[in-house]
XYZ file of C-alpha atoms in Angstrom:
401
model
C -9.253 23.611 7.522
C -10.055 19.933 6.908
C -13.704 18.904 7.255
C -14.824 17.735 10.663
C -15.315 13.992 11.235
C -18.557 12.694 9.777
C -19.461 10.081 12.366
C -21.151 12.407 14.864
C -24.005 10.179 16.067
C -23.485 6.502 15.162
C -19.839 5.917 14.257
C -19.920 2.156 13.874
C -23.158 2.055 11.895
C -22.262 4.986 9.647
C -18.847 3.538 8.925
C -20.264 0.119 8.132
C -22.961 1.474 5.824
C -20.588 3.819 4.023
C -18.038 1.054 3.432
C -20.745 -1.243 2.072
C -21.886 1.463 -0.337
C -18.285 2.002 -1.421
C -17.550 -1.671 -2.019
C -20.863 -2.355 -3.793
C -20.487 0.677 -6.129
C -24.312 0.943 -6.269
C -26.738 -0.607 -3.796
C -30.330 -0.230 -2.586
C -31.407 0.538 0.957
C -33.051 -2.885 1.180
C -29.777 -4.563 0.208
C -27.966 -2.502 2.845
C -30.460 -3.660 5.477
C -29.992 -7.291 4.421
C -26.201 -7.009 4.471
C -26.025 -5.307 7.885
C -28.960 -6.857 9.706
C -30.185 -3.353 10.575
C -33.791 -2.250 10.267
C -34.981 -0.452 7.180
C -35.752 2.636 9.277
C -32.197 2.745 10.640
C -30.684 2.328 7.174
C -32.904 5.070 5.773
C -31.862 7.464 8.530
C -28.148 6.721 8.128
C -28.314 7.083 4.341
C -30.197 10.356 4.778
C -27.397 11.664 7.031
C -24.715 10.548 4.581
C -26.542 12.269 1.749
C -26.864 15.396 3.881
C -23.067 15.377 4.297
C -22.700 15.071 0.533
C -20.941 11.711 0.818
C -23.672 9.636 -0.846
C -25.971 10.386 -3.784
C -28.856 8.594 -5.438
C -27.975 6.785 -8.663
C -31.141 5.840 -10.489
C -33.259 2.730 -10.088
C -32.442 -0.941 -9.795
C -33.428 -3.368 -12.551
C -37.043 -4.519 -12.230
C -37.474 -7.949 -10.632
C -41.257 -8.182 -10.637
C -41.807 -5.491 -8.022
C -41.292 -1.761 -7.839
C -37.715 -0.738 -8.844
C -35.686 0.423 -5.853
C -33.582 3.571 -5.649
C -29.832 2.943 -5.824
C -27.286 4.915 -3.827
C -23.566 5.332 -4.389
C -20.602 7.299 -3.107
C -20.100 10.846 -4.288
C -16.406 10.554 -5.230
C -15.858 14.329 -5.316
C -17.121 14.854 -1.778
C -13.763 14.225 -0.080
C -10.115 13.692 -0.977
C -7.015 12.400 0.715
C -3.288 12.477 -0.008
C -0.822 9.607 0.038
C 2.935 10.079 0.288
C 5.381 7.234 -0.205
C 8.674 8.246 1.397
C 11.343 5.991 -0.079
C 15.085 6.097 0.411
C 15.614 7.712 -2.985
C 12.202 8.730 -4.279
C 9.059 10.400 -2.957
C 5.716 9.690 -4.670
C 2.654 11.818 -3.901
C -0.890 11.002 -5.006
C -4.262 12.642 -4.417
C -7.274 10.308 -4.445
C -11.011 10.952 -4.342
C -13.489 9.381 -1.929
C -13.605 6.195 -4.021
C -9.821 5.858 -3.795
C -9.260 6.753 -7.450
C -6.098 8.787 -8.154
C -6.798 12.284 -9.464
C -3.264 13.724 -9.352
C 0.305 12.463 -8.963
C 3.866 13.702 -8.744
C 7.253 12.329 -7.738
C 10.707 13.643 -7.064
C 14.103 12.423 -5.914
C 16.639 13.608 -3.399
C 14.921 13.010 -0.049
C 17.528 10.424 0.954
C 20.270 13.025 0.901
C 18.408 15.419 3.216
C 17.875 15.508 6.967
C 14.179 15.420 7.923
C 14.004 19.099 8.843
C 14.803 19.862 5.191
C 13.002 16.948 3.527
C 9.598 17.381 5.161
C 9.142 21.068 4.181
C 9.967 20.019 0.617
C 7.352 17.259 0.769
C 4.800 19.725 2.147
C 5.558 22.191 -0.632
C 5.103 19.480 -3.266
C 1.761 18.469 -1.713
C 0.563 22.065 -1.712
C 1.546 22.479 -5.356
C -0.125 19.231 -6.397
C -3.419 20.129 -4.673
C -3.381 23.560 -6.275
C -2.541 22.214 -9.738
C -5.318 19.628 -9.503
C -7.764 22.325 -8.311
C -8.727 20.231 -5.280
C -10.690 22.136 -2.656
C -8.451 21.969 0.408
C -11.478 22.045 2.712
C -12.424 18.646 1.285
C -9.035 17.047 2.033
C -9.360 14.700 5.011
C -5.654 14.280 5.632
C -2.417 12.689 4.465
C -1.130 9.136 4.762
C 2.669 9.058 5.035
C 3.941 5.562 4.277
C 7.502 4.367 4.582
C 9.651 1.432 5.621
C 9.927 0.124 9.155
C 10.333 -0.384 11.925
C 8.179 2.500 13.104
C 6.036 3.642 15.983
C 2.778 4.174 14.134
C 0.924 5.763 17.052
C 3.701 8.244 17.847
C 4.374 8.914 14.161
C 8.117 8.262 14.298
C 10.511 6.028 12.377
C 12.518 3.620 14.518
C 15.374 3.257 12.070
C 18.403 5.399 11.172
C 17.485 5.199 7.498
C 18.430 6.844 5.262
C 20.543 8.787 7.797
C 20.869 8.890 11.571
C 18.790 12.085 11.832
C 15.628 10.177 10.881
C 15.742 7.862 13.903
C 12.991 8.833 16.387
C 12.208 11.992 14.393
C 8.494 12.950 14.727
C 7.840 12.803 10.993
C 4.026 12.718 11.196
C 3.748 15.611 13.656
C 6.213 17.829 11.782
C 4.675 17.170 8.372
C 1.224 17.863 9.812
C 2.542 21.177 11.173
C 3.886 22.181 7.747
C 0.676 21.242 5.910
C -2.053 22.056 8.403
C -3.557 18.617 7.752
C -3.795 15.455 9.880
C -0.991 12.997 9.025
C -1.029 9.236 9.595
C 2.238 7.272 9.511
C 2.079 3.673 8.338
C 4.091 0.892 6.750
C 4.380 1.029 2.957
C 3.705 -2.689 2.458
C 0.633 -2.628 4.707
C -0.654 0.398 2.809
C -0.116 -1.300 -0.543
C -1.964 -4.369 0.723
C -5.084 -2.545 1.921
C -5.199 -0.471 -1.253
C -6.052 -3.642 -3.186
C -9.115 -4.210 -1.014
C -10.315 -0.611 -1.281
C -10.016 -0.671 -5.072
C -12.152 -3.795 -5.260
C -9.419 -6.102 -6.539
C -9.930 -8.621 -3.723
C -13.000 -10.442 -2.409
C -13.909 -8.743 0.893
C -14.152 -12.149 2.580
C -10.742 -13.472 1.543
C -7.325 -13.514 3.203
C -4.476 -12.350 1.015
C -0.843 -11.372 1.319
C 1.190 -8.651 -0.338
C 4.879 -8.722 -1.191
C 6.025 -5.136 -1.600
C 9.378 -4.421 -3.238
C 10.860 -0.966 -3.661
C 14.439 -0.395 -2.477
C 13.717 -2.988 0.211
C 11.234 -5.835 0.631
C 8.191 -5.780 2.899
C 4.962 -7.638 3.370
C 1.372 -7.251 4.479
C -1.604 -9.509 5.138
C -5.285 -8.517 4.924
C -7.987 -10.625 6.564
C -11.602 -9.834 5.594
C -10.732 -6.238 4.784
C -8.556 -5.578 7.848
C -4.764 -5.371 7.982
C -3.080 -7.864 10.264
C -1.167 -5.568 12.627
C 0.484 -7.619 15.355
C 1.493 -5.956 18.628
C 3.178 -2.839 17.247
C 2.114 -2.762 13.565
C 5.538 -4.047 12.517
C 4.272 -7.391 11.236
C 4.921 -9.541 8.151
C 8.413 -8.141 7.553
C 9.289 -10.871 5.084
C 12.322 -8.949 3.858
C 13.892 -9.739 7.211
C 13.084 -13.423 7.368
C 16.371 -15.265 7.730
C 16.957 -17.562 4.768
C 20.521 -18.386 5.826
C 21.205 -18.769 9.552
C 24.923 -18.542 8.748
C 24.476 -15.486 6.531
C 25.894 -12.013 6.905
C 24.544 -9.688 9.618
C 21.754 -7.349 8.520
C 21.268 -3.784 9.723
C 17.971 -4.940 11.262
C 19.842 -7.116 13.772
C 19.065 -10.460 12.119
C 21.391 -12.533 9.930
C 20.934 -13.873 6.414
C 17.887 -11.719 5.652
C 15.922 -12.269 2.421
C 16.383 -8.627 1.416
C 20.146 -9.077 1.292
C 19.798 -11.896 -1.254
C 16.751 -10.951 -3.335
C 16.307 -7.176 -3.057
C 17.276 -4.605 -5.694
C 20.492 -3.673 -3.880
C 21.547 -7.319 -3.837
C 20.954 -7.713 -7.573
C 22.799 -4.501 -8.396
C 25.689 -5.674 -6.239
C 25.705 -9.081 -7.946
C 25.582 -7.498 -11.405
C 28.456 -5.167 -10.593
C 30.471 -8.226 -9.558
C 30.061 -9.523 -13.130
C 32.163 -7.052 -15.142
C 30.800 -8.082 -18.558
C 27.201 -7.623 -17.444
C 27.914 -4.365 -15.628
C 29.588 -2.966 -18.713
C 26.856 -4.207 -21.024
C 24.176 -2.512 -18.912
C 26.264 0.615 -18.212
C 25.864 0.149 -14.459
C 27.566 2.801 -12.343
C 29.160 1.653 -9.052
C 28.804 5.201 -7.703
C 25.088 5.486 -8.522
C 22.923 5.895 -5.419
C 19.589 5.432 -7.209
C 19.320 1.662 -6.839
C 15.880 1.448 -8.411
C 17.101 2.870 -11.709
C 20.056 0.489 -11.806
C 17.817 -2.430 -10.855
C 15.372 -1.503 -13.631
C 18.204 -1.820 -16.159
C 18.876 -5.364 -14.989
C 15.175 -6.255 -15.141
C 14.823 -4.760 -18.628
C 17.810 -6.777 -19.834
C 16.260 -9.905 -18.323
C 13.037 -9.230 -20.234
C 15.073 -8.765 -23.411
C 16.683 -12.189 -23.001
C 20.113 -11.331 -21.581
C 21.042 -14.677 -19.965
C 23.130 -13.239 -17.130
C 20.515 -10.642 -16.190
C 17.737 -13.208 -16.518
C 19.601 -15.556 -14.209
C 19.914 -12.875 -11.516
C 16.231 -11.916 -11.691
C 15.050 -15.534 -11.658
C 17.269 -16.269 -8.654
C 15.783 -13.270 -6.842
C 12.300 -14.510 -7.776
C 13.023 -17.964 -6.368
C 14.083 -16.423 -3.068
C 10.878 -14.379 -3.051
C 8.998 -17.550 -3.919
C 10.377 -19.125 -0.744
C 9.139 -16.107 1.224
C 5.733 -16.392 -0.454
C 5.543 -20.048 0.575
C 6.351 -19.031 4.148
C 3.551 -16.454 3.989
C 1.065 -19.057 2.741
C 2.085 -21.483 5.486
C 1.717 -18.888 8.246
C -1.500 -17.186 7.097
C -3.184 -19.686 4.711
C -3.844 -16.952 2.145
C -6.010 -17.124 -0.966
C -3.734 -14.886 -3.023
C -0.431 -13.008 -2.984
C -0.223 -9.574 -4.569
C 3.071 -8.282 -5.981
C 3.278 -4.518 -5.484
C 5.852 -1.756 -5.647
C 8.132 -0.040 -8.167
C 10.656 -2.877 -8.328
C 8.069 -5.115 -9.992
C 7.339 -2.495 -12.666
C 9.787 -3.847 -15.247
C 10.459 -7.478 -14.353
C 7.098 -8.217 -12.768
C 6.101 -10.925 -15.257
C 9.245 -12.928 -14.479
C 8.693 -12.601 -10.742
C 5.027 -13.526 -11.026
C 5.719 -16.679 -13.051
C 8.549 -17.949 -10.844
C 6.800 -17.155 -7.542
C 3.628 -18.875 -8.799
C 5.674 -21.976 -9.625
C 7.198 -22.049 -6.150
C 3.838 -21.527 -4.453
C 2.162 -24.240 -6.546
C 4.950 -26.692 -5.799
C 5.681 -26.020 -2.151
C 2.648 -24.567 -0.344
C 1.545 -26.727 2.586
C -2.193 -26.403 1.856
C -1.881 -26.693 -1.934
C -4.248 -29.699 -2.040
C -6.877 -27.771 -0.070
C -7.015 -24.679 -2.265
C -4.964 -22.832 -4.892
C -3.038 -19.628 -4.158
C -2.987 -17.028 -6.918
C 0.015 -14.754 -7.440
C -1.179 -11.523 -9.073
C 0.173 -8.040 -9.867
C -1.154 -5.059 -7.937
C -3.959 -3.094 -9.570
C -2.197 0.039 -8.301
C 1.172 -0.712 -9.911
C 4.263 1.170 -8.816
C 2.195 3.691 -6.842
C 0.528 1.022 -4.681
C 2.034 2.272 -1.417
C 1.201 5.937 -2.007
C -2.371 5.114 -3.064
C -2.658 2.812 -0.072
C -1.482 5.612 2.211
C -4.294 7.825 0.944
C -6.759 4.939 1.361
C -5.690 4.505 5.007
C -6.774 8.089 5.637
C -10.156 7.440 4.008
C -10.622 4.299 6.096
C -9.594 6.070 9.295
C -11.960 8.953 8.704
C -14.885 7.230 7.012
C -15.110 3.755 8.545
C -14.077 4.604 12.105
C -15.283 2.216 14.760
C -15.436 -0.888 12.570
């Protein structure tokens, strides 16, 4: 059984204090009082409760500043764990993270796209069970599982609102069924939003800043974080930059729009364009019957890195399209930075980063007011899965904020 919630008496205060301890790494009680505006007595009582739950431990003394050194406190990373599952069209990535959000175990496997959900979810559950056992993680310390995937989705009901990868997935209660198989709470969320918030939790972004995330796996998604909180919109289906129309006369998209960015700049588009160039397709040994688009796309990106002019041209064209989307993101949300996350940036990420930075520098509306940095994710290809696990930690440990 998962541990009971830890916010029994003062949910907002406990969550705030715990998140401050997490983000500071080490901090004194006096610094916590200054940061929160709470009294020293209240901070002492909350910290005492957190230590009693095993979530916080003392960590030596602060450096002397003329007065008596103060006792530092920090998270106890081994006190709790959570699981993140990235459910992609072709690949499933599973990670286990500790209370600090640091990965302690990982696995991945293919084949989910070919299965109906009533076969795929038991397989996912079995892989989670095996990973927890192999990593020797005490199941009683596991808070839950964050299941992240593409949209649209009904986050509260835990269902996907898309017939992807097959019709059986539409309106299927994925969160409820996976929770039943595992005996753990399951949260459903968007993969791009998860990747975005993972950057904040891992300390890669200033807690006060506003930043965007472009997430590219098989498809393209986006997320925006404002002062440590994900911008959700009405139904948590926001910042879907992959379905911004870049050609009002373009081909219809399965989403209902026309001329969507994903159909010009996504991995499937580049594989399709490469296959239409026989010399390049032959040179890269691309297989028209291959269903694993990410592997085929990685071959194109690797060739681009190696200097193949045709492959380089395709990747740079994709990056320019993404640069236009990044400019749109900066105009709408006035962000400080844009993070590039997801497995499709694993090989050709340096090309994408350079081209997108050029477009942002040249075209952003507020470029004279402040710069916008384009940076790779600190969580790499597993950003969405790690972010899914982080969403569980945030839900359980900072409730009420």
